[in-house]
């Protein structure tokens, strides 16, 4: 299969079958691009995820652009972005059209009550997987906990957290290589 068609169909499939978007997509993206297609290894995926989270925009679009660019340059990034955006665009058009008529329907409300906890579980899965590939040890395992506390309790932007982590990584490299 043509690589452009693979990029488009892979990201369209992820976009079409992920309820909850954003972080709920991470395990599906990882399974597709790391395990099935082997376009990235686990560490590359973690790096792309970190950069994509700190960049403005929709997470799946950012990730698909990075991967598409890696595979086939600008054309690959365009095809990947279109693949990831098209299913959501079509679904939102359909939902917006019908939502006004069914938003107060008890069955629809109960469906969403069931979906929400499942999305929380889908978000937890990549946390476990990504923590394994982050090479955490006794000295670095406290960093994710502090990061969550800084973001949740103090409202610090993830961009500042990532930039601080990059600087700390540079300092660590500089002082430990001697």
Tab-separated table of N, CA and C in Angstrom:
chain	number	residue	atom	x	y	z
A	1	UNK	N	0.850	-1.189	0.000
A	1	UNK	CA	0.000	0.000	0.000
A	1	UNK	C	0.892	1.248	0.000
A	2	UNK	N	0.525	2.219	-0.769
A	2	UNK	CA	1.208	3.508	-0.862
A	2	UNK	C	1.341	4.146	0.528
A	3	UNK	N	2.514	4.718	0.822
A	3	UNK	CA	2.760	5.293	2.157
A	3	UNK	C	1.794	6.438	2.471
A	4	UNK	N	1.433	7.231	1.461
A	4	UNK	CA	0.487	8.324	1.703
A	4	UNK	C	-0.884	7.769	2.097
A	5	UNK	N	-1.282	6.703	1.427
A	5	UNK	CA	-2.553	6.065	1.762
A	5	UNK	C	-2.481	5.433	3.156
A	6	UNK	N	-1.328	4.861	3.507
A	6	UNK	CA	-1.143	4.299	4.848
A	6	UNK	C	-1.243	5.388	5.916
A	7	UNK	N	-0.573	6.521	5.671
A	7	UNK	CA	-0.626	7.631	6.629
A	7	UNK	C	-2.061	8.119	6.797
A	8	UNK	N	-2.733	8.358	5.668
A	8	UNK	CA	-4.104	8.860	5.726
A	8	UNK	C	-5.015	7.866	6.439
A	9	UNK	N	-4.963	6.601	6.028
A	9	UNK	CA	-5.891	5.617	6.599
A	9	UNK	C	-5.594	5.333	8.071
A	10	UNK	N	-4.324	5.315	8.449
A	10	UNK	CA	-3.988	5.082	9.861
A	10	UNK	C	-4.549	6.184	10.745
A	11	UNK	N	-4.327	7.438	10.353
A	11	UNK	CA	-4.807	8.541	11.183
A	11	UNK	C	-6.318	8.730	11.070
A	12	UNK	N	-6.900	8.393	9.915
A	12	UNK	CA	-8.359	8.456	9.792
A	12	UNK	C	-9.007	7.410	10.696
A	13	UNK	N	-8.404	6.230	10.757
A	13	UNK	CA	-8.924	5.163	11.626
A	13	UNK	C	-8.851	5.591	13.093
A	14	UNK	N	-7.730	6.173	13.488
A	14	UNK	CA	-7.583	6.649	14.870
A	14	UNK	C	-8.619	7.728	15.157
A	15	UNK	N	-8.745	8.669	14.238
A	15	UNK	CA	-9.703	9.760	14.419
A	15	UNK	C	-11.146	9.294	14.442
A	16	UNK	N	-11.447	8.256	13.674
A	16	UNK	CA	-12.829	7.783	13.574
A	16	UNK	C	-13.259	6.935	14.768
A	17	UNK	N	-12.316	6.239	15.385
A	17	UNK	CA	-12.700	5.273	16.415
A	17	UNK	C	-12.274	5.651	17.819
A	18	UNK	N	-11.919	6.902	18.033
A	18	UNK	CA	-11.553	7.333	19.374
A	18	UNK	C	-12.628	8.247	19.919
A	19	UNK	N	-13.268	7.795	20.983
A	19	UNK	CA	-14.259	8.624	21.664
A	19	UNK	C	-13.537	9.326	22.803
A	20	UNK	N	-13.677	10.620	22.863
A	20	UNK	CA	-13.034	11.375	23.930
A	20	UNK	C	-11.899	12.243	23.431
A	21	UNK	N	-11.339	11.902	22.272
A	21	UNK	CA	-10.288	12.718	21.675
A	21	UNK	C	-9.080	12.884	22.564
A	22	UNK	N	-8.232	13.823	22.215
A	22	UNK	CA	-7.070	14.196	23.010
A	22	UNK	C	-6.302	13.035	23.583
A	23	UNK	N	-6.248	12.994	24.896
A	23	UNK	CA	-5.448	11.994	25.592
A	23	UNK	C	-6.003	10.584	25.441
A	24	UNK	N	-7.294	10.455	25.176
A	24	UNK	CA	-7.871	9.127	24.965
A	24	UNK	C	-7.329	8.487	23.689
A	25	UNK	N	-6.812	9.294	22.767
A	25	UNK	CA	-6.265	8.783	21.513
A	25	UNK	C	-4.859	8.211	21.666
A	26	UNK	N	-4.164	8.586	22.711
A	26	UNK	CA	-2.748	8.229	22.840
A	26	UNK	C	-2.499	6.727	22.730
A	27	UNK	N	-3.257	5.863	23.434
A	27	UNK	CA	-2.960	4.435	23.275
A	27	UNK	C	-3.195	3.921	21.858
A	28	UNK	N	-4.210	4.457	21.179
A	28	UNK	CA	-4.466	4.032	19.806
A	28	UNK	C	-3.366	4.506	18.867
A	29	UNK	N	-2.937	5.743	19.050
A	29	UNK	CA	-1.854	6.273	18.221
A	29	UNK	C	-0.590	5.455	18.449
A	30	UNK	N	-0.274	5.206	19.706
A	30	UNK	CA	0.939	4.446	20.024
A	30	UNK	C	0.873	3.045	19.421
A	31	UNK	N	-0.254	2.383	19.559
A	31	UNK	CA	-0.395	1.035	19.003
A	31	UNK	C	-0.186	1.058	17.492
A	32	UNK	N	-0.765	2.051	16.822
A	32	UNK	CA	-0.685	2.117	15.363
A	32	UNK	C	0.715	2.483	14.877
A	33	UNK	N	1.290	3.553	15.415
A	33	UNK	CA	2.551	4.069	14.850
A	33	UNK	C	3.799	3.425	15.438
A	34	UNK	N	3.707	2.882	16.657
A	34	UNK	CA	4.878	2.251	17.281
A	34	UNK	C	4.834	0.738	17.089
A	35	UNK	N	3.713	0.123	17.456
A	35	UNK	CA	3.651	-1.335	17.455
A	35	UNK	C	3.307	-1.925	16.090
A	36	UNK	N	2.305	-1.378	15.409
A	36	UNK	CA	1.879	-1.962	14.127
A	36	UNK	C	2.742	-1.500	12.959
A	37	UNK	N	2.828	-0.198	12.757
A	37	UNK	CA	3.538	0.331	11.583
A	37	UNK	C	5.040	0.487	11.807
A	38	UNK	N	5.436	0.614	13.076
A	38	UNK	CA	6.844	0.809	13.445
A	38	UNK	C	7.458	2.051	12.777
A	39	UNK	N	6.640	3.104	12.679
A	39	UNK	CA	7.130	4.369	12.145
A	39	UNK	C	7.989	5.089	13.179
A	40	UNK	N	7.723	4.832	14.459
A	40	UNK	CA	8.493	5.408	15.562
A	40	UNK	C	8.785	4.305	16.569
A	41	UNK	N	9.875	4.475	17.337
A	41	UNK	CA	10.057	3.585	18.482
A	41	UNK	C	9.420	4.266	19.700
A	42	UNK	N	9.424	3.585	20.841
A	42	UNK	CA	8.734	4.119	22.025
A	42	UNK	C	9.312	5.457	22.473
A	43	UNK	N	10.624	5.590	22.435
A	43	UNK	CA	11.246	6.845	22.877
A	43	UNK	C	10.932	7.989	21.919
A	44	UNK	N	10.953	7.718	20.611
A	44	UNK	CA	10.582	8.753	19.639
A	44	UNK	C	9.135	9.179	19.850
A	45	UNK	N	8.265	8.200	20.107
A	45	UNK	CA	6.860	8.518	20.340
A	45	UNK	C	6.696	9.412	21.563
A	46	UNK	N	7.415	9.101	22.608
A	46	UNK	CA	7.361	9.911	23.823
A	46	UNK	C	7.825	11.340	23.532
A	47	UNK	N	8.875	11.485	22.731
A	47	UNK	CA	9.365	12.814	22.355
A	47	UNK	C	8.337	13.569	21.516
A	48	UNK	N	7.760	12.887	20.522
A	48	UNK	CA	6.736	13.516	19.674
A	48	UNK	C	5.532	13.919	20.517
A	49	UNK	N	5.149	13.068	21.453
A	49	UNK	CA	4.024	13.377	22.332
A	49	UNK	C	4.311	14.613	23.177
A	50	UNK	N	5.510	14.703	23.735
A	50	UNK	CA	5.869	15.865	24.562
A	50	UNK	C	5.850	17.152	23.746
A	51	UNK	N	6.421	17.110	22.560
A	51	UNK	CA	6.445	18.305	21.703
A	51	UNK	C	5.031	18.661	21.256
A	52	UNK	N	4.249	17.654	20.889
A	52	UNK	CA	2.885	17.895	20.413
A	52	UNK	C	1.997	18.494	21.491
A	53	UNK	N	2.210	18.082	22.741
A	53	UNK	CA	1.427	18.637	23.842
A	53	UNK	C	1.793	20.092	24.100
A	54	UNK	N	3.046	20.444	23.891
A	54	UNK	CA	3.465	21.815	24.182
A	54	UNK	C	3.179	22.762	23.025
A	55	UNK	N	2.933	22.221	21.842
A	55	UNK	CA	2.619	23.062	20.686
A	55	UNK	C	1.137	23.437	20.725
A	56	UNK	N	0.804	24.620	20.209
A	56	UNK	CA	-0.616	24.981	20.161
A	56	UNK	C	-1.357	24.086	19.170
A	57	UNK	N	-2.610	23.856	19.441
A	57	UNK	CA	-3.416	23.074	18.513
A	57	UNK	C	-3.887	21.762	19.096
A	58	UNK	N	-4.528	21.002	18.248
A	58	UNK	CA	-5.135	19.732	18.630
A	58	UNK	C	-4.056	18.652	18.649
A	59	UNK	N	-4.039	17.871	19.714
A	59	UNK	CA	-2.992	16.873	19.928
A	59	UNK	C	-2.837	15.918	18.748
A	60	UNK	N	-3.921	15.321	18.269
A	60	UNK	CA	-3.826	14.344	17.178
A	60	UNK	C	-3.303	14.996	15.901
A	61	UNK	N	-3.694	16.234	15.655
A	61	UNK	CA	-3.199	16.932	14.461
A	61	UNK	C	-1.697	17.142	14.589
A	62	UNK	N	-1.249	17.613	15.743
A	62	UNK	CA	0.183	17.846	15.953
A	62	UNK	C	0.985	16.557	15.797
A	63	UNK	N	0.513	15.484	16.414
A	63	UNK	CA	1.219	14.201	16.320
A	63	UNK	C	1.249	13.713	14.878
A	64	UNK	N	0.117	13.788	14.196
A	64	UNK	CA	0.062	13.299	12.816
A	64	UNK	C	0.972	14.113	11.900
A	65	UNK	N	1.069	15.410	12.139
A	65	UNK	CA	1.964	16.248	11.332
A	65	UNK	C	3.415	15.828	11.546
A	66	UNK	N	3.811	15.607	12.789
A	66	UNK	CA	5.185	15.166	13.074
A	66	UNK	C	5.502	13.847	12.382
A	67	UNK	N	4.599	12.892	12.525
A	67	UNK	CA	4.854	11.565	11.965
A	67	UNK	C	4.816	11.604	10.441
A	68	UNK	N	3.836	12.312	9.886
A	68	UNK	CA	3.763	12.443	8.429
A	68	UNK	C	4.998	13.100	7.850
A	69	UNK	N	5.503	14.118	8.539
A	69	UNK	CA	6.721	14.803	8.072
A	69	UNK	C	7.920	13.864	8.131
A	70	UNK	N	7.989	13.072	9.177
A	70	UNK	CA	9.105	12.122	9.305
A	70	UNK	C	9.070	11.102	8.169
A	71	UNK	N	7.868	10.656	7.823
A	71	UNK	CA	7.739	9.600	6.820
A	71	UNK	C	7.894	10.115	5.390
A	72	UNK	N	7.304	11.269	5.081
A	72	UNK	CA	7.314	11.758	3.698
A	72	UNK	C	7.334	13.283	3.572
A	73	UNK	N	7.912	13.960	4.531
A	73	UNK	CA	8.064	15.406	4.414
A	73	UNK	C	6.746	16.150	4.514
A	74	UNK	N	6.693	17.296	3.850
A	74	UNK	CA	5.516	18.168	3.935
A	74	UNK	C	4.266	17.471	3.408
A	75	UNK	N	4.393	16.769	2.278
A	75	UNK	CA	3.220	16.061	1.736
A	75	UNK	C	2.704	15.021	2.729
A	76	UNK	N	3.605	14.312	3.367
A	76	UNK	CA	3.202	13.324	4.366
A	76	UNK	C	2.494	13.963	5.545
A	77	UNK	N	2.983	15.129	5.971
A	77	UNK	CA	2.349	15.806	7.105
A	77	UNK	C	0.955	16.306	6.739
A	78	UNK	N	0.782	16.774	5.514
A	78	UNK	CA	-0.541	17.246	5.069
A	78	UNK	C	-1.523	16.081	5.001
A	79	UNK	N	-1.087	14.975	4.397
A	79	UNK	CA	-1.948	13.798	4.272
A	79	UNK	C	-2.324	13.256	5.652
A	80	UNK	N	-1.352	13.193	6.558
A	80	UNK	CA	-1.616	12.694	7.914
A	80	UNK	C	-2.588	13.598	8.660
A	81	UNK	N	-2.382	14.905	8.555
A	81	UNK	CA	-3.269	15.856	9.234
A	81	UNK	C	-4.691	15.755	8.690
A	82	UNK	N	-4.830	15.648	7.375
A	82	UNK	CA	-6.166	15.495	6.791
A	82	UNK	C	-6.820	14.196	7.256
A	83	UNK	N	-6.040	13.127	7.300
A	83	UNK	CA	-6.575	11.848	7.770
A	83	UNK	C	-7.064	11.916	9.199
A	84	UNK	N	-6.326	12.617	10.045
A	84	UNK	CA	-6.733	12.692	11.450
A	84	UNK	C	-7.900	13.653	11.664
A	85	UNK	N	-8.034	14.664	10.823
A	85	UNK	CA	-9.081	15.673	11.016
A	85	UNK	C	-10.415	15.313	10.358
A	86	UNK	N	-10.368	14.629	9.239
A	86	UNK	CA	-11.583	14.387	8.461
A	86	UNK	C	-12.676	13.620	9.217
A	87	UNK	N	-12.365	12.521	9.902
A	87	UNK	CA	-13.448	11.815	10.614
A	87	UNK	C	-14.143	12.684	11.661
A	88	UNK	N	-13.369	13.427	12.434
A	88	UNK	CA	-13.963	14.296	13.456
A	88	UNK	C	-14.814	15.379	12.818
A	89	UNK	N	-14.327	15.945	11.742
A	89	UNK	CA	-15.057	16.996	11.044
A	89	UNK	C	-16.421	16.484	10.582
A	90	UNK	N	-16.423	15.318	9.967
A	90	UNK	CA	-17.680	14.743	9.477
A	90	UNK	C	-18.610	14.400	10.641
A	91	UNK	N	-18.048	13.779	11.688
A	91	UNK	CA	-18.884	13.408	12.840
A	91	UNK	C	-19.483	14.628	13.527
A	92	UNK	N	-18.694	15.675	13.692
A	92	UNK	CA	-19.197	16.888	14.353
A	92	UNK	C	-20.297	17.532	13.517
A	93	UNK	N	-20.147	17.525	12.198
A	93	UNK	CA	-21.213	18.058	11.348
A	93	UNK	C	-22.516	17.296	11.574
A	94	UNK	N	-22.437	15.978	11.602
A	94	UNK	CA	-23.630	15.148	11.804
A	94	UNK	C	-24.198	15.355	13.207
A	95	UNK	N	-23.326	15.334	14.213
A	95	UNK	CA	-23.780	15.505	15.600
A	95	UNK	C	-24.414	16.878	15.801
A	96	UNK	N	-23.783	17.911	15.262
A	96	UNK	CA	-24.326	19.264	15.415
A	96	UNK	C	-25.712	19.373	14.793
A	97	UNK	N	-25.891	18.693	13.689
A	97	UNK	CA	-27.181	18.725	13.007
A	97	UNK	C	-28.281	18.090	13.865
A	98	UNK	N	-27.963	16.963	14.515
A	98	UNK	CA	-28.970	16.232	15.280
A	98	UNK	C	-28.992	16.555	16.771
A	99	UNK	N	-27.947	17.163	17.294
A	99	UNK	CA	-27.825	17.363	18.737
A	99	UNK	C	-28.972	18.169	19.329
A	100	UNK	N	-29.361	19.212	18.664
A	100	UNK	CA	-30.411	20.083	19.188
A	100	UNK	C	-31.701	19.307	19.434
A	101	UNK	N	-31.973	18.319	18.611
A	101	UNK	CA	-33.208	17.537	18.752
A	101	UNK	C	-33.132	16.472	19.845
A	102	UNK	N	-31.913	16.033	20.204
A	102	UNK	CA	-31.779	14.898	21.114
A	102	UNK	C	-31.011	15.197	22.395
A	103	UNK	N	-30.602	16.436	22.610
A	103	UNK	CA	-29.752	16.735	23.765
A	103	UNK	C	-30.431	16.471	25.107
A	104	UNK	N	-31.740	16.551	25.172
A	104	UNK	CA	-32.462	16.309	26.421
A	104	UNK	C	-32.987	14.877	26.533
A	105	UNK	N	-32.684	14.047	25.569
A	105	UNK	CA	-33.126	12.658	25.567
A	105	UNK	C	-32.409	11.886	26.670
A	106	UNK	N	-33.182	11.174	27.501
A	106	UNK	CA	-32.612	10.456	28.645
A	106	UNK	C	-31.653	9.347	28.205
A	107	UNK	N	-31.953	8.668	27.124
A	107	UNK	CA	-31.073	7.598	26.632
A	107	UNK	C	-29.718	8.172	26.227
A	108	UNK	N	-29.737	9.287	25.529
A	108	UNK	CA	-28.487	9.934	25.114
A	108	UNK	C	-27.685	10.368	26.339
A	109	UNK	N	-28.358	10.929	27.337
A	109	UNK	CA	-27.669	11.352	28.564
A	109	UNK	C	-27.028	10.162	29.268
A	110	UNK	N	-27.715	9.033	29.306
A	110	UNK	CA	-27.161	7.834	29.963
A	110	UNK	C	-25.999	7.240	29.165
A	111	UNK	N	-26.075	7.330	27.863
A	111	UNK	CA	-24.954	6.869	27.035
A	111	UNK	C	-23.701	7.657	27.391
A	112	UNK	N	-23.835	8.968	27.496
A	112	UNK	CA	-22.676	9.800	27.841
A	112	UNK	C	-22.195	9.547	29.266
A	113	UNK	N	-23.103	9.199	30.171
A	113	UNK	CA	-22.686	8.836	31.531
A	113	UNK	C	-21.810	7.589	31.511
A	114	UNK	N	-22.084	6.675	30.616
A	114	UNK	CA	-21.275	5.467	30.499
A	114	UNK	C	-19.959	5.691	29.780
A	115	UNK	N	-19.957	6.605	28.838
A	115	UNK	CA	-18.748	6.875	28.056
A	115	UNK	C	-17.693	7.591	28.891
A	116	UNK	N	-18.093	8.533	29.719
A	116	UNK	CA	-17.125	9.347	30.472
A	116	UNK	C	-16.156	8.528	31.323
A	117	UNK	N	-16.606	7.569	32.136
A	117	UNK	CA	-15.637	6.775	32.916
A	117	UNK	C	-14.707	5.942	32.032
A	118	UNK	N	-15.225	5.467	30.902
A	118	UNK	CA	-14.380	4.700	29.985
A	118	UNK	C	-13.265	5.575	29.418
A	119	UNK	N	-13.563	6.834	29.156
A	119	UNK	CA	-12.546	7.758	28.644
A	119	UNK	C	-11.459	7.980	29.686
A	120	UNK	N	-11.839	8.070	30.952
A	120	UNK	CA	-10.842	8.215	32.024
A	120	UNK	C	-9.894	7.018	32.015
A	121	UNK	N	-10.432	5.823	31.860
A	121	UNK	CA	-9.590	4.622	31.803
A	121	UNK	C	-8.682	4.650	30.579
A	122	UNK	N	-9.204	5.106	29.452
A	122	UNK	CA	-8.386	5.195	28.238
A	122	UNK	C	-7.235	6.176	28.405
A	123	UNK	N	-7.433	7.201	29.204
A	123	UNK	CA	-6.367	8.164	29.467
A	123	UNK	C	-5.315	7.553	30.390
A	124	UNK	N	-5.721	6.685	31.299
A	124	UNK	CA	-4.781	6.074	32.251
A	124	UNK	C	-3.835	5.083	31.579
A	125	UNK	N	-4.290	4.388	30.554
A	125	UNK	CA	-3.462	3.374	29.889
A	125	UNK	C	-2.154	3.949	29.347
A	126	UNK	N	-2.172	5.052	28.583
A	126	UNK	CA	-0.888	5.562	28.080
A	126	UNK	C	0.025	6.081	29.180
A	127	UNK	N	-0.545	6.500	30.293
A	127	UNK	CA	0.307	6.941	31.400
A	127	UNK	C	1.209	5.809	31.868
A	128	UNK	N	0.638	4.645	31.996
A	128	UNK	CA	1.414	3.481	32.434
A	128	UNK	C	2.430	3.093	31.366
A	129	UNK	N	1.982	3.026	30.118
A	129	UNK	CA	2.870	2.644	29.021
A	129	UNK	C	4.000	3.645	28.842
A	130	UNK	N	3.664	4.928	28.847
A	130	UNK	CA	4.682	5.960	28.643
A	130	UNK	C	5.651	6.041	29.811
A	131	UNK	N	5.177	5.774	31.013
A	131	UNK	CA	6.084	5.827	32.164
A	131	UNK	C	7.146	4.740	32.060
A	132	UNK	N	6.793	3.604	31.478
A	132	UNK	CA	7.775	2.533	31.280
A	132	UNK	C	8.850	2.950	30.282
A	133	UNK	N	8.460	3.649	29.207
A	133	UNK	CA	9.435	4.042	28.191
A	133	UNK	C	10.177	5.324	28.560
A	134	UNK	N	9.789	5.983	29.649
A	134	UNK	CA	10.466	7.213	30.082
A	134	UNK	C	11.715	6.927	30.904
A	135	UNK	N	12.006	5.651	31.143
A	135	UNK	CA	13.202	5.255	31.897
A	135	UNK	C	13.274	5.915	33.273
A	136	UNK	N	12.169	5.898	33.995
A	136	UNK	CA	12.153	6.473	35.339
A	136	UNK	C	12.972	5.599	36.286
A	137	UNK	N	13.650	6.250	37.213
A	137	UNK	CA	14.402	5.525	38.237
A	137	UNK	C	14.093	6.148	39.592
A	138	UNK	N	14.805	5.733	40.615
A	138	UNK	CA	14.544	6.219	41.974
A	138	UNK	C	14.705	7.736	42.072
A	139	UNK	N	15.580	8.301	41.255
A	139	UNK	CA	15.839	9.742	41.319
A	139	UNK	C	14.851	10.558	40.484
A	140	UNK	N	14.342	9.967	39.410
A	140	UNK	CA	13.472	10.730	38.515
A	140	UNK	C	11.990	10.404	38.664
A	141	UNK	N	11.642	9.408	39.447
A	141	UNK	CA	10.240	9.003	39.549
A	141	UNK	C	9.353	10.051	40.222
A	142	UNK	N	9.957	10.960	40.964
A	142	UNK	CA	9.159	12.012	41.611
A	142	UNK	C	8.773	13.121	40.627
A	143	UNK	N	9.448	13.221	39.504
A	143	UNK	CA	9.209	14.311	38.546
A	143	UNK	C	7.768	14.305	38.015
A	144	UNK	N	7.212	13.168	37.565
A	144	UNK	CA	5.815	13.205	37.099
A	144	UNK	C	4.827	13.644	38.181
A	145	UNK	N	5.073	13.233	39.416
A	145	UNK	CA	4.170	13.608	40.515
A	145	UNK	C	4.227	15.114	40.751
A	146	UNK	N	5.432	15.662	40.809
A	146	UNK	CA	5.589	17.109	41.001
A	146	UNK	C	4.984	17.865	39.824
A	147	UNK	N	5.175	17.344	38.624
A	147	UNK	CA	4.627	17.987	37.429
A	147	UNK	C	3.106	18.081	37.503
A	148	UNK	N	2.459	16.988	37.861
A	148	UNK	CA	0.995	16.997	37.989
A	148	UNK	C	0.560	18.013	39.034
A	149	UNK	N	1.240	18.030	40.165
A	149	UNK	CA	0.885	18.978	41.224
A	149	UNK	C	1.064	20.423	40.763
A	150	UNK	N	2.145	20.711	40.055
A	150	UNK	CA	2.376	22.073	39.562
A	150	UNK	C	1.289	22.511	38.584
A	151	UNK	N	0.880	21.595	37.715
A	151	UNK	CA	-0.145	21.936	36.728
A	151	UNK	C	-1.524	22.044	37.379
A	152	UNK	N	-1.884	21.060	38.196
A	152	UNK	CA	-3.234	21.017	38.769
A	152	UNK	C	-3.422	22.039	39.886
A	153	UNK	N	-2.478	22.091	40.813
A	153	UNK	CA	-2.654	22.959	41.982
A	153	UNK	C	-2.253	24.409	41.729
A	154	UNK	N	-1.187	24.611	40.969
A	154	UNK	CA	-0.705	25.975	40.750
A	154	UNK	C	-1.070	26.541	39.381
A	155	UNK	N	-1.611	25.707	38.512
A	155	UNK	CA	-2.032	26.182	37.197
A	155	UNK	C	-0.892	26.552	36.264
A	156	UNK	N	0.282	25.987	36.491
A	156	UNK	CA	1.431	26.282	35.629
A	156	UNK	C	1.206	25.621	34.272
A	157	UNK	N	1.492	26.349	33.216
A	157	UNK	CA	1.300	25.849	31.860
A	157	UNK	C	2.237	24.674	31.574
A	158	UNK	N	1.734	23.640	30.895
A	158	UNK	CA	2.600	22.519	30.513
A	158	UNK	C	3.803	22.950	29.672
A	159	UNK	N	3.666	24.043	28.950
A	159	UNK	CA	4.799	24.543	28.154
A	159	UNK	C	5.973	24.861	29.067
A	160	UNK	N	5.706	25.541	30.191
A	160	UNK	CA	6.781	25.890	31.130
A	160	UNK	C	7.371	24.645	31.782
A	161	UNK	N	6.538	23.671	32.026
A	161	UNK	CA	7.011	22.416	32.613
A	161	UNK	C	7.965	21.721	31.641
A	162	UNK	N	7.568	21.638	30.377
A	162	UNK	CA	8.407	20.973	29.374
A	162	UNK	C	9.709	21.736	29.158
A	163	UNK	N	9.622	23.065	29.075
A	163	UNK	CA	10.848	23.865	28.921
A	163	UNK	C	11.769	23.705	30.126
A	164	UNK	N	11.195	23.682	31.319
A	164	UNK	CA	12.001	23.481	32.529
A	164	UNK	C	12.656	22.105	32.520
A	165	UNK	N	11.905	21.098	32.102
A	165	UNK	CA	12.457	19.751	32.006
A	165	UNK	C	13.601	19.676	31.012
A	166	UNK	N	13.459	20.386	29.891
A	166	UNK	CA	14.535	20.411	28.894
A	166	UNK	C	15.786	21.064	29.469
A	167	UNK	N	15.606	22.175	30.168
A	167	UNK	CA	16.756	22.848	30.786
A	167	UNK	C	17.418	21.973	31.843
A	168	UNK	N	16.612	21.328	32.675
A	168	UNK	CA	17.172	20.427	33.684
A	168	UNK	C	17.918	19.269	33.031
A	169	UNK	N	17.389	18.763	31.920
A	169	UNK	CA	18.068	17.702	31.186
A	169	UNK	C	19.412	18.162	30.647
A	170	UNK	N	19.465	19.402	30.149
A	170	UNK	CA	20.738	19.960	29.664
A	170	UNK	C	21.741	20.121	30.795
A	171	UNK	N	21.269	20.647	31.918
A	171	UNK	CA	22.168	20.792	33.078
A	171	UNK	C	22.687	19.434	33.535
A	172	UNK	N	21.795	18.466	33.598
A	172	UNK	CA	22.195	17.120	34.013
A	172	UNK	C	23.240	16.559	33.054
A	173	UNK	N	23.007	16.714	31.761
A	173	UNK	CA	23.963	16.230	30.763
A	173	UNK	C	25.307	16.922	30.927
A	174	UNK	N	25.268	18.231	31.087
A	174	UNK	CA	26.507	19.003	31.191
A	174	UNK	C	27.312	18.604	32.425
A	175	UNK	N	26.639	18.445	33.555
A	175	UNK	CA	27.358	18.165	34.803
A	175	UNK	C	27.722	16.689	34.986
A	176	UNK	N	27.048	15.786	34.300
A	176	UNK	CA	27.368	14.364	34.478
A	176	UNK	C	28.333	13.832	33.430
A	177	UNK	N	28.576	14.572	32.365
A	177	UNK	CA	29.479	14.052	31.332
A	177	UNK	C	30.937	14.259	31.691
A	178	UNK	N	31.245	15.036	32.704
A	178	UNK	CA	32.640	15.293	33.090
A	178	UNK	C	33.217	14.173	33.883
